Coordinates of C-alpha atoms in Angstrom, one line a residue:
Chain O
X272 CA 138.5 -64.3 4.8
X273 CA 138.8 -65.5 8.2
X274 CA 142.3 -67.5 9.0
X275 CA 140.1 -70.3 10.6
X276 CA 136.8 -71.4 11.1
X277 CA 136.4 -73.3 8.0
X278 CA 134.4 -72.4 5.0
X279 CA 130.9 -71.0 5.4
X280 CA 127.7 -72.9 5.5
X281 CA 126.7 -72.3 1.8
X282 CA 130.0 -73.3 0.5
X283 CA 130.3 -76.4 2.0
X284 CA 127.1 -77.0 0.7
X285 CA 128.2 -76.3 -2.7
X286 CA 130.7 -78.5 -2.8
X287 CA 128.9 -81.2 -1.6
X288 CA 126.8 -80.4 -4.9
X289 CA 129.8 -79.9 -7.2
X290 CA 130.7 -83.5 -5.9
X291 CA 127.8 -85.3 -5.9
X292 CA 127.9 -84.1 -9.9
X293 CA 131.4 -85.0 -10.1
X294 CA 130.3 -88.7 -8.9
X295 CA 127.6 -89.0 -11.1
X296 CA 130.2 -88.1 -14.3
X297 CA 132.6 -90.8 -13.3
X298 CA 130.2 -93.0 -12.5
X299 CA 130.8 -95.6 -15.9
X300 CA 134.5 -94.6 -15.8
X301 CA 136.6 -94.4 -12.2
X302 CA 139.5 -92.5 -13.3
X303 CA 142.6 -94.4 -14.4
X304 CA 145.4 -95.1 -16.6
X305 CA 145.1 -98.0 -18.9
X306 CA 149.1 -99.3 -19.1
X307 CA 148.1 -102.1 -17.9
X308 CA 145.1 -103.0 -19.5
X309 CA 144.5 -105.3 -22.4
X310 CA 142.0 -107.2 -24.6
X311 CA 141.5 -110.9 -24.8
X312 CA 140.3 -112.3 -27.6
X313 CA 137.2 -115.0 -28.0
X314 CA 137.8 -116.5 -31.4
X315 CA 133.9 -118.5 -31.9
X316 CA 131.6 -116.1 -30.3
X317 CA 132.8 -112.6 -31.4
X318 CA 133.7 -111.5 -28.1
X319 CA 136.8 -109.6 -26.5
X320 CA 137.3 -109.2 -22.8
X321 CA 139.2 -106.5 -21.3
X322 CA 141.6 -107.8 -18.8
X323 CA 143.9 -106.1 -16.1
X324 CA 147.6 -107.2 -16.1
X325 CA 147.7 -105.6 -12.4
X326 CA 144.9 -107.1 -11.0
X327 CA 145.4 -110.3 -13.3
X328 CA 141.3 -110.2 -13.7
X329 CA 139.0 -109.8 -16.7
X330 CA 137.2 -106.7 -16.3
X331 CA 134.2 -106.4 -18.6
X332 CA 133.3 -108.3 -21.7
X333 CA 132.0 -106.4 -25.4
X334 CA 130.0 -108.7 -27.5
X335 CA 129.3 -107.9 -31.8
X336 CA 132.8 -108.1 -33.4
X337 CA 132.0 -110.4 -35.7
X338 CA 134.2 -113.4 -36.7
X339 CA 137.0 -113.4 -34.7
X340 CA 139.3 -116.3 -36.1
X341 CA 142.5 -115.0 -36.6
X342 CA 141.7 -112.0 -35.1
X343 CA 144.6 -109.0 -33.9
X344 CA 144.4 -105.6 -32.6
X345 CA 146.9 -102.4 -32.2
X346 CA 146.3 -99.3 -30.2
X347 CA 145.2 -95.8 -29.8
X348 CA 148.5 -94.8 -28.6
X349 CA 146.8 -93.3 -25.6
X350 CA 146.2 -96.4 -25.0
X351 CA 142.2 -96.1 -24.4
X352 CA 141.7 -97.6 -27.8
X353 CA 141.7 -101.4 -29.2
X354 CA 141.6 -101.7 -32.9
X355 CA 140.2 -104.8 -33.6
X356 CA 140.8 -106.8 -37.2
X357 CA 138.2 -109.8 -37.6
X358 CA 138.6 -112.5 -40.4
X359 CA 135.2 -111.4 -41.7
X360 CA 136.6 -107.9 -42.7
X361 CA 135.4 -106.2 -39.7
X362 CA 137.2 -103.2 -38.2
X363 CA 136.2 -102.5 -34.5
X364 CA 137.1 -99.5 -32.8
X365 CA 136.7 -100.5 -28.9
X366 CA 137.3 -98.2 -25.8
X367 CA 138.6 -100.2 -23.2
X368 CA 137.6 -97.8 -20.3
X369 CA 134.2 -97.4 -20.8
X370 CA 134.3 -101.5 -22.3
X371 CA 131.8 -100.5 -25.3
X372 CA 132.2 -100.6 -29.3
X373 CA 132.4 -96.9 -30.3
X374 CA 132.7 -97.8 -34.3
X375 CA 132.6 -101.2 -36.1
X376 CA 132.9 -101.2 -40.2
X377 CA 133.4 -104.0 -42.3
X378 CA 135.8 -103.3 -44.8
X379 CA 136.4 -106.1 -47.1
X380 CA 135.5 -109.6 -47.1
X381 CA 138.4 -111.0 -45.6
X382 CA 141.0 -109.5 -43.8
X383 CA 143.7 -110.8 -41.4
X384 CA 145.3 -108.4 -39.6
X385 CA 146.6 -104.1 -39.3
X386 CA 148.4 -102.0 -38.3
X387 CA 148.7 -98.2 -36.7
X388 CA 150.5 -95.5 -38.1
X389 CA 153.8 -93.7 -36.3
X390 CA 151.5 -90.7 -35.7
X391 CA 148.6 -93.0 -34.5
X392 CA 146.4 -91.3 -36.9
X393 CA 145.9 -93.8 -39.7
X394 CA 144.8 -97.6 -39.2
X395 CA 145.5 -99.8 -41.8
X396 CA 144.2 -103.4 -42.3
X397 CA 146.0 -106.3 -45.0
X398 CA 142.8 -108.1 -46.6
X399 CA 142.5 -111.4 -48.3
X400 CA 139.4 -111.1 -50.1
X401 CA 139.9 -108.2 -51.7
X402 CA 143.6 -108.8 -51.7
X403 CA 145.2 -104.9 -50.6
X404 CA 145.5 -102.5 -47.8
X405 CA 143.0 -100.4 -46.8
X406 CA 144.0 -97.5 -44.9
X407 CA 141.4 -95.6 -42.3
X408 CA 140.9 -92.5 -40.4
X409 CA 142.3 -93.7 -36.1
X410 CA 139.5 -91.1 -35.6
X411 CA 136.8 -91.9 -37.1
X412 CA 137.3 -95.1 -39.5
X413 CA 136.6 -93.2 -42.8
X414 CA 138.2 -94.9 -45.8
X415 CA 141.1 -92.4 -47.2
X416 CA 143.0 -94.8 -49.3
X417 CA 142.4 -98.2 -51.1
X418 CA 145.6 -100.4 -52.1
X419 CA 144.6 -103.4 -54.5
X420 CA 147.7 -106.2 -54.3
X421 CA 148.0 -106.9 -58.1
X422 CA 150.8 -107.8 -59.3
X423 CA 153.0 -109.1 -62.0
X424 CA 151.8 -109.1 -66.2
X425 CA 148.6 -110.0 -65.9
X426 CA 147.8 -108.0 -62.6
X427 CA 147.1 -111.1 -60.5
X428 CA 145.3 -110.3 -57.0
X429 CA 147.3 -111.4 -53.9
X430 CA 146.5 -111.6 -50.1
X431 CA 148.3 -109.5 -48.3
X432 CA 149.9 -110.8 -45.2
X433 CA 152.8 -109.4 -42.9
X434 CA 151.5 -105.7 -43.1
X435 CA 153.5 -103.3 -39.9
X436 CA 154.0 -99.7 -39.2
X437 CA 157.0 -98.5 -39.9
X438 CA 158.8 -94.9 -39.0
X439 CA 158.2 -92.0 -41.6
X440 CA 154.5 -92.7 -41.7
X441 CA 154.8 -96.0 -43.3
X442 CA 153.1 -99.3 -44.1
X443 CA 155.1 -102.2 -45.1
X444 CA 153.2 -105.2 -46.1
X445 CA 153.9 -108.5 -48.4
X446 CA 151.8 -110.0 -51.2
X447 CA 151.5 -113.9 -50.7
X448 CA 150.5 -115.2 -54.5
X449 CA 152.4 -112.5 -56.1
X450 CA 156.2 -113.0 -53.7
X451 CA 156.3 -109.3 -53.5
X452 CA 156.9 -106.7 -50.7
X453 CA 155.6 -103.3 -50.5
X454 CA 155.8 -99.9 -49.0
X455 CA 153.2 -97.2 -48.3
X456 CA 154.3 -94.0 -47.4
X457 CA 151.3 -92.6 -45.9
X458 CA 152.5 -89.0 -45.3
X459 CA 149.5 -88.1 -47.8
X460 CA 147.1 -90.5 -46.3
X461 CA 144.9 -90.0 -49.3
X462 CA 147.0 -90.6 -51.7
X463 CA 149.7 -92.9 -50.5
X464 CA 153.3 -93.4 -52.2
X465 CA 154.1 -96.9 -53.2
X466 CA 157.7 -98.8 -54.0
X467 CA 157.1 -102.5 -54.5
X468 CA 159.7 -105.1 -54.6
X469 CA 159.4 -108.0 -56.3
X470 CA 160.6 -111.5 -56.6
X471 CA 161.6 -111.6 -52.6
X472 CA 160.6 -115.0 -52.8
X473 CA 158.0 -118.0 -52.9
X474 CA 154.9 -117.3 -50.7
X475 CA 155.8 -114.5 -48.1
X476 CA 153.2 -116.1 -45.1
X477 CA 154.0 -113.0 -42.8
X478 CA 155.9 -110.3 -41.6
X479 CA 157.6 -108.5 -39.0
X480 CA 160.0 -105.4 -38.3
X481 CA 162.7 -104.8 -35.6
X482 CA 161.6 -103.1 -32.8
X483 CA 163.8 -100.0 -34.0
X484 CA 162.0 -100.3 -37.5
X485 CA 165.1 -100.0 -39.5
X486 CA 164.5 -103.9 -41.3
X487 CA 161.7 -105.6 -42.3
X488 CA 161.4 -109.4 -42.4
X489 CA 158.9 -111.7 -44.3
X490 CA 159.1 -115.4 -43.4
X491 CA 158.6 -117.5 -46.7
X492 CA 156.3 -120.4 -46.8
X493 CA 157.2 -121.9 -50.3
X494 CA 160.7 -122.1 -50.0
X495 CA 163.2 -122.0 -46.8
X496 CA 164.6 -119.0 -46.4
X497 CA 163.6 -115.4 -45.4
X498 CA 163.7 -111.7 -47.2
X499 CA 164.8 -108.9 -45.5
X500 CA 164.8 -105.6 -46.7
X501 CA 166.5 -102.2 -45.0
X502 CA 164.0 -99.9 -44.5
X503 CA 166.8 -97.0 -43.8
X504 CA 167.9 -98.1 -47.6
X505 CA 165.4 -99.2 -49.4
X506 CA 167.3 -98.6 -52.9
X507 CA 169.1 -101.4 -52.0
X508 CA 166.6 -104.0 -52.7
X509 CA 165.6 -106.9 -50.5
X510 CA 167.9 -109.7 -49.4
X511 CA 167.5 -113.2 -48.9
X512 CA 168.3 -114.8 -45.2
X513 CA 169.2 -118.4 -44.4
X514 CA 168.3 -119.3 -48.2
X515 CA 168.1 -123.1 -48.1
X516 CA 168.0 -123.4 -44.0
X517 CA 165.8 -127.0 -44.7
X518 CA 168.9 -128.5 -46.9
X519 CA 166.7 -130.1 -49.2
X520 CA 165.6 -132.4 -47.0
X521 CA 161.7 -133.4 -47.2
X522 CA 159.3 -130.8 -45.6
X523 CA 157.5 -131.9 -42.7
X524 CA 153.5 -130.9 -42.8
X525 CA 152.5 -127.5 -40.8
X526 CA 149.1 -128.0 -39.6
X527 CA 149.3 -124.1 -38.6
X528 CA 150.8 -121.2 -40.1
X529 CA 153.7 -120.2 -38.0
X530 CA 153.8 -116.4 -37.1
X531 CA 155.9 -113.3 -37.3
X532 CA 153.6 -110.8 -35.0
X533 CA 156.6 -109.4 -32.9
X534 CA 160.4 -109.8 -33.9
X535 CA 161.9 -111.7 -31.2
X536 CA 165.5 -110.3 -30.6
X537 CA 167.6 -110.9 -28.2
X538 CA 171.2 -110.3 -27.6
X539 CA 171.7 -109.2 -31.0
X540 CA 170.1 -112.2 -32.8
X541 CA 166.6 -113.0 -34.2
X542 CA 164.6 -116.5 -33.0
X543 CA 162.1 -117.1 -36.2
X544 CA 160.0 -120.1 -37.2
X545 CA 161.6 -122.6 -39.6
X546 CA 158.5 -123.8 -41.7
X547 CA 158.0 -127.7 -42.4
X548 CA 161.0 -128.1 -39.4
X549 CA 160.8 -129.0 -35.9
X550 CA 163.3 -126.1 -35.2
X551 CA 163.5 -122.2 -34.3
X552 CA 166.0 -120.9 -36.6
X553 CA 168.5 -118.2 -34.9
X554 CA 169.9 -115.4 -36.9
X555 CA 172.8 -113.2 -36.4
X556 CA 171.6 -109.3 -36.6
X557 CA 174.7 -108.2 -37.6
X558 CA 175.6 -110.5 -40.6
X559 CA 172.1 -112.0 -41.4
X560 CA 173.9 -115.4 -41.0
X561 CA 172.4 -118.3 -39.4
X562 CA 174.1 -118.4 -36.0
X563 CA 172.3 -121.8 -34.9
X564 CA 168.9 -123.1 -34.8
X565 CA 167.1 -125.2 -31.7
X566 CA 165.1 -128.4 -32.2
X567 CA 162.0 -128.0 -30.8
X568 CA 158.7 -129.8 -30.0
X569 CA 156.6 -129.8 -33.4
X570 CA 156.1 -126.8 -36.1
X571 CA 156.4 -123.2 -33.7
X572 CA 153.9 -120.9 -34.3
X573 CA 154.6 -118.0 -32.2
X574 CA 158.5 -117.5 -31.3
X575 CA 158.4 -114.2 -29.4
X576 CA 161.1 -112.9 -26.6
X577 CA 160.1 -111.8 -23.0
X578 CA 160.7 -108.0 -23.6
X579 CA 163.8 -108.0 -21.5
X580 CA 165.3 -110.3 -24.6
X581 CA 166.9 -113.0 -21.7
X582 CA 164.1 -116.0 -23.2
X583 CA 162.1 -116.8 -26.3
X584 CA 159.1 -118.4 -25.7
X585 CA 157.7 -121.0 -28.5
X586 CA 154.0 -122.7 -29.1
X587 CA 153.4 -125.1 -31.6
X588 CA 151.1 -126.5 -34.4
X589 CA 148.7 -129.4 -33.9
X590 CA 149.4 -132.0 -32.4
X591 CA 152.1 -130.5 -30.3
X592 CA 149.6 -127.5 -29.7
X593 CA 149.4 -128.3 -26.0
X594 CA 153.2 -127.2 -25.1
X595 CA 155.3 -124.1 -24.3
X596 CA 158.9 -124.5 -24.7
X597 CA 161.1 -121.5 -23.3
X598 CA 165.1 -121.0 -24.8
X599 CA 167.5 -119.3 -23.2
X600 CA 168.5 -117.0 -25.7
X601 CA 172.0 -116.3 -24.2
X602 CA 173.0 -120.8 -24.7
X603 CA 169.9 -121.1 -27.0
X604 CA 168.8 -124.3 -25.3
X605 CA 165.2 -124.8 -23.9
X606 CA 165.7 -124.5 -20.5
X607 CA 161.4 -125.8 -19.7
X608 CA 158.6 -127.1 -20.7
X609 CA 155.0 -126.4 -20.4
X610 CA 152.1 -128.3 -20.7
X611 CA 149.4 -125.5 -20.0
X612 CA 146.7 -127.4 -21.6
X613 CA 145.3 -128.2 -25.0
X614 CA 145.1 -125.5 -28.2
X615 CA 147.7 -122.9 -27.3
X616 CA 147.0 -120.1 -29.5
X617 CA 149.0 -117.2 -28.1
X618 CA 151.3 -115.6 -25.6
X619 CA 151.5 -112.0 -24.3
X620 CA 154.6 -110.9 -22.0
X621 CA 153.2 -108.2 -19.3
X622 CA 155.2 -104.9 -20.4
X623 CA 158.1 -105.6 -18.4
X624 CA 157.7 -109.4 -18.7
X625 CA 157.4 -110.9 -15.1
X626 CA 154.2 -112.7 -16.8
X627 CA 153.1 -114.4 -19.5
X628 CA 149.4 -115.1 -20.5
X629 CA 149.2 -118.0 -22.8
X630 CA 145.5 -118.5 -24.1
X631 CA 144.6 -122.7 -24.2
X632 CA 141.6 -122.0 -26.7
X633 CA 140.4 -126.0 -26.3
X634 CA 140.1 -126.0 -22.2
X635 CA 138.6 -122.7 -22.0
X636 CA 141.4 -120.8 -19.8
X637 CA 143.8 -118.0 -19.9
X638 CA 146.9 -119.0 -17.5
X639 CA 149.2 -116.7 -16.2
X640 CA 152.3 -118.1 -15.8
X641 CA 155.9 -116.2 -13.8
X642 CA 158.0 -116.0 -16.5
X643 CA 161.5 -116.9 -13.8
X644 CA 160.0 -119.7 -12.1
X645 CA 157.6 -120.9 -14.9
X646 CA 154.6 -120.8 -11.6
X647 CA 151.3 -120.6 -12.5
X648 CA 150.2 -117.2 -11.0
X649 CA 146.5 -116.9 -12.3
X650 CA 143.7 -118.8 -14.5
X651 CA 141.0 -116.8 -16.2
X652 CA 137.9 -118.8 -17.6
X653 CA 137.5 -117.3 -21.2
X654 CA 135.6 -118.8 -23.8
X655 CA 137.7 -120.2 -26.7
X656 CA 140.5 -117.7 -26.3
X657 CA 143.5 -116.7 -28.8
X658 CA 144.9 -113.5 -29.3
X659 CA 145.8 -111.9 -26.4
X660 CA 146.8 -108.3 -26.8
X661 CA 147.6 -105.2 -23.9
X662 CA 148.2 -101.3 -24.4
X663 CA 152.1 -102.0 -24.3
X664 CA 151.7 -102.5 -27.8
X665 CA 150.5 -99.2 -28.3
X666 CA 154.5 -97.7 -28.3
X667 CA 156.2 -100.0 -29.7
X668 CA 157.0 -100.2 -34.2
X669 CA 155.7 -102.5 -35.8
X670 CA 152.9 -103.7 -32.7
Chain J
X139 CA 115.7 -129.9 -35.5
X140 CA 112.5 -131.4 -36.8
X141 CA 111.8 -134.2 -38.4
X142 CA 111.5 -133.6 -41.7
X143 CA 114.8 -131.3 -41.8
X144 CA 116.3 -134.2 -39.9
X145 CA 115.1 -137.2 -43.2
X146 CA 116.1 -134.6 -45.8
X147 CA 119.5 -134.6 -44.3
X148 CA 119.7 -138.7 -44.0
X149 CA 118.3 -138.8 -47.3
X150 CA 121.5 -136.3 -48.4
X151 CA 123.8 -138.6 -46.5
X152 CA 122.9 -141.9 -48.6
X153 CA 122.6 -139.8 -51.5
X154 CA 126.4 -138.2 -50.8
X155 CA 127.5 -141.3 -48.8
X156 CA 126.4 -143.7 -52.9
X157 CA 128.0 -141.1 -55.0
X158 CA 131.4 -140.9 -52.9
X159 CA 131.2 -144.6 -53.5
X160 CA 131.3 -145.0 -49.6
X161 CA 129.4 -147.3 -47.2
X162 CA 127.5 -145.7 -44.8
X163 CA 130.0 -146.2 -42.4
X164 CA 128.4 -145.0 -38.8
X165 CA 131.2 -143.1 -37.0
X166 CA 130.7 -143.0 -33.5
X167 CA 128.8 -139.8 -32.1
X168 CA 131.7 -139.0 -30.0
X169 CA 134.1 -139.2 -32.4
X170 CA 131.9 -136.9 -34.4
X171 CA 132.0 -134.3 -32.2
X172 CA 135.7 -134.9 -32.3
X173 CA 135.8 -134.3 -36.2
X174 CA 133.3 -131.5 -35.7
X175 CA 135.9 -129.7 -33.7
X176 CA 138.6 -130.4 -35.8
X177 CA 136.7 -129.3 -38.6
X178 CA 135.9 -125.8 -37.2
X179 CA 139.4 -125.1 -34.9
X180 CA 142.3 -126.5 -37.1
X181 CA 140.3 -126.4 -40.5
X182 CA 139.0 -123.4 -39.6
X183 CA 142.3 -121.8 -38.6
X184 CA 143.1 -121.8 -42.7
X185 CA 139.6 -121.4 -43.8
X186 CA 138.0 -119.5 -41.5
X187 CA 135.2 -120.3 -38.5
X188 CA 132.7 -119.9 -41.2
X189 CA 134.4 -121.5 -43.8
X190 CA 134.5 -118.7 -46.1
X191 CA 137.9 -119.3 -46.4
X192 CA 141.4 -117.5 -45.3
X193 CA 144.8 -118.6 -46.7
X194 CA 143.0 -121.2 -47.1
X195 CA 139.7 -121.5 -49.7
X196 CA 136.7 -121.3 -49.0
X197 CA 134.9 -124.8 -48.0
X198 CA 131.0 -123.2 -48.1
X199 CA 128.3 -125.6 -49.3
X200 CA 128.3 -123.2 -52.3
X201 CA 132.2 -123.2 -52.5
X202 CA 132.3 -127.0 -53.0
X203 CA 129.0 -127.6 -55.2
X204 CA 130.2 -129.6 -58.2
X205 CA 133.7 -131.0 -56.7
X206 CA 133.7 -134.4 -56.7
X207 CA 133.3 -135.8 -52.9
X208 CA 135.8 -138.4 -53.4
X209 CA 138.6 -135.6 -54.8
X210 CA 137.5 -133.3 -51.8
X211 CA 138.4 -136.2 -49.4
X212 CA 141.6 -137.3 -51.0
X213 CA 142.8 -133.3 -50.1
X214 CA 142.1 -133.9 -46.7
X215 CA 143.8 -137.1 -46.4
X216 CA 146.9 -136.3 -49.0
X217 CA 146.6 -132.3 -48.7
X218 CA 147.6 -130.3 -51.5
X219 CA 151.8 -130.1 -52.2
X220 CA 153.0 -126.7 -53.3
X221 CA 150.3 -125.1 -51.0
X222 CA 149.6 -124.6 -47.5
X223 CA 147.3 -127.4 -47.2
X224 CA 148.8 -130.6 -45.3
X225 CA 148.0 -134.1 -45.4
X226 CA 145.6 -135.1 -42.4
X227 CA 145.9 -138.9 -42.8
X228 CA 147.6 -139.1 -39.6
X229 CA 145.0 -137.9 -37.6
X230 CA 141.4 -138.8 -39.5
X231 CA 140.6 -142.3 -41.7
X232 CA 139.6 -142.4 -44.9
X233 CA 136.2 -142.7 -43.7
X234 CA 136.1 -140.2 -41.7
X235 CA 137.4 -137.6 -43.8
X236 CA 134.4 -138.5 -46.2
X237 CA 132.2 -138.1 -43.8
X238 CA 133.6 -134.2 -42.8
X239 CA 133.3 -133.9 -46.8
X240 CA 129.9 -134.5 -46.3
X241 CA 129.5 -131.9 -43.6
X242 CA 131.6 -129.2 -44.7
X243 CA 128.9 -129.9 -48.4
X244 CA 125.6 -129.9 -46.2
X245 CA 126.9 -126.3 -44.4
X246 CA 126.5 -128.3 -41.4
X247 CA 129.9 -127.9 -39.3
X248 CA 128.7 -126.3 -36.6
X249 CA 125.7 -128.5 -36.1
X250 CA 126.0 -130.6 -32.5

């Protein structure tokens, strides 16, 4: 070949071809990463929009997931794919670059939330109605195994709540009737190993694990306190935490059920809900003391730390379901006060936590707020929005 | 919705409005909507957007067929101790808590 000149006539015209082909192929899909995508959720009309953290923009919206109250979603841990859990039982299988439904089952008659295994292989979803776990090919959503909650003499059915991934392949749910907690080890995802615990306490309402997966937490709803069980040594049974954190004093009416989605840890202690108390309760990591609790606006709902573990942002039940409070977790006092608008459902720290979306269901709006000077950086119009979800989620336990 | 649909439905509200012992108290058509919302968000946080129920149970017309009216709005007023249901009597009357009874029993919730 000729040092210079160029290429020849026909090649150039080849690659113009090769191109032109190349084009057409991306033409639904421009190439690019999706660590900074997410999913927003529209609760009444079955809808998610895909959102860019980056761009702070919604980028397409998918229609036909069904009823989407209390709705949640984990990822593909490529990050391409949302799993979405519906309260109607549906399980959606969405591909957030090419913003289309690839698969959508429904499962059960009532379901509230899933999980993903280690491996990203199996999807599991908790279901009311029929209480259990169902656990699903990632790939392709075929049923493998089916785990009915019954429990106790008589083999009385329970919702299961609080259900996470947890390292070695596992599933670790609780069972809200029957005050039990259970593992699934799903190494055999066919044929699934149980241990059940039982008497952790009255009404587990949900769940969470550390973001190392070593301990498992279930928040208790009919009775103050919380269990705990150490998923590095199971055989040692499951503790009670704070027991008696309300001191008998008369339970003040939740008008929502607080939340356990992501532990929120921060400098070696864990901010959870109290329940029937106008205070986020602060536990010592070490110990499983209480090391302090703050009073805060009405019931929390979500009490989740900006990744970085410096704040813990709170929302609260109705009425108070129009604030944000934010605690320094270092002095644990609330160091500001948001009024982003009426019906906060949910919060969502950007990966690194600069921003926080906070969805305010009854005005219609996502804000984006900076999470050091509490600005407001963005508002998306979304209709009815609450869970708000990105592809971080996709590597962290228990997310 | 037409007329007829529209006098079956009056008819059910005298019919509900006698048996729950209740005048036919008018509640204002904004605070309707008010209660219609209420119903369907915060009720329906527990018990689903349909109503086929959650943590909550289910509050369809066929879920509630045979309860007693007056029962069903003494839950929503008192709520239910030892469960997750609270008592709304801060934020809806005695009236108007009938009157979502009578709602939630006609499957109409979502109705504007």
């Amino acid at each position: 070949m000729r040092a210079s000149g160029g290429l020849p006539h026909f090649s150039r015209a080849a690659l113009a071809i090769v191109g032109a082909a190349l084009l057409a192929a991306c033409a639904t899909v421009a190439p690019r990463g999706t660590g900074d995508l997410g999913i927003v959720i529209e609760r009444a009309a079955g809808r998610v929009h895909v959102v860019d953290t980056t761009a702070r923009a919604s980028l397409a919206r998918i229609d036909g997931l069904g009823d989407l109250s209390h709705a949640s979603a984990v990822y593909s841990r490529d990050g391409r794919y949302a799993y979405v859990f519906g309260r109607d039982g549906g399980l959606t299988k969405v591909d957030l670059l090419e913003s289309r439904i690839v698969k959508r089952i429904v499962q059960a008659g009532n379901a509230i939330g899933g999980a993903i295994s280690q491996d990203g292989t199996l999807v599991a979803v908790s279901n009311y109605e029929p209480g259990g776990v169902k656990i699903f090919s990632a790939q392709t959503l075929e049923l493998l195994a089916d785990i009915p909650a019954v429990s106790g003499p008589d083999n009385r059915p329970s919702k299961v709540v609080g259900l996470v991934d947890a390292p070695g392949q596992r599933f670790v749910f609780s069972l809200f009737e029957g005050g039990e907690i259970w593992i699934a080890d799903a190494r055999d995802p066919r044929a699934p190993v149980l241990t059940r615990f039982a008497n952790v306490g009255r009404q587990p309402y949900d769940g969470t694990v550390t973001p190392d997966g070593r301990y498992y937490m279930a928040g208790l709803f009919g009775e103050d306190g919380l269990a705990l069980l150490d998923l590095w040594r199971p055989e040692s049974g499951v503790r009670r935490v704070l027991p008696g954190y309300g001191r008998g004093e008369q339970k003040l009416p939740v008008y929502k059920m607080p939340h356990m989605d992501n532990w929120a840890h921060a400098g070696g202690r864990a901010f959870v809900p109290a329940v029937g108390r106008h205070e986020v309760l602060i536990v010592d990591e070490t110990g499983w003391t209480e090391a302090g609790r703050v009073a805060v606006a009405g019931q929390p709902v979500f009490v989740i730390a900006r990744p970085d573990g410096r704040q813990v942002w709170v929302n609260f039940a109705p009425p108070h379901n129009d604030t944000v409070q934010v605690i320094d977790a270092a002095s644990g006092k609330i160091v500001h006060t948001l009024k982003p608008g009426k019906g906060v459902l949910h919060m969502e720290f950007t990966p690194r936590g600069e921003a926080v979306w906070i969805s305010v269901r009854d005005e219609d709006r996502v804000e984006v707020y900076d999470t050091e000077r509490f600005a407001r950086l963005a508002t998306l119009p979304v209709d009815k929005p609450s869970g708000i979800f990105f592809t971080a989620r996709a590597h962290r336990i228990g997310l | 919705m037409h007329r007829a649909g529209r006098q079956t439905i009056i008819g059910l509200f005298t019919l509900l409005g006698m048996a729950a012992g209740q005048a036919a108290a008018e509640i204002p058509a904004a605070r309707q909507a008010e209660l219609r919302y209420l119903l369907v968000q915060d009720c329906g946080s527990c018990h689903g957007l349909t109503f086929k129920g959650g943590l909550g149970s289910p509050l369809t017309p066929e879920a509630l067929a045979g309860k007693d009216p007056r029962a069903l709005r003494d839950t929503i007023l008192n709520g239910l101790p030892g469960t997750a249901m609270p008592p709304w009597r801060p934020f809806v009357t005695p009236e108007e808590a009938a009157w979502m009874v009578r709602v939630l029993i006609e499957g109409q919730p979502h109705a504007r």
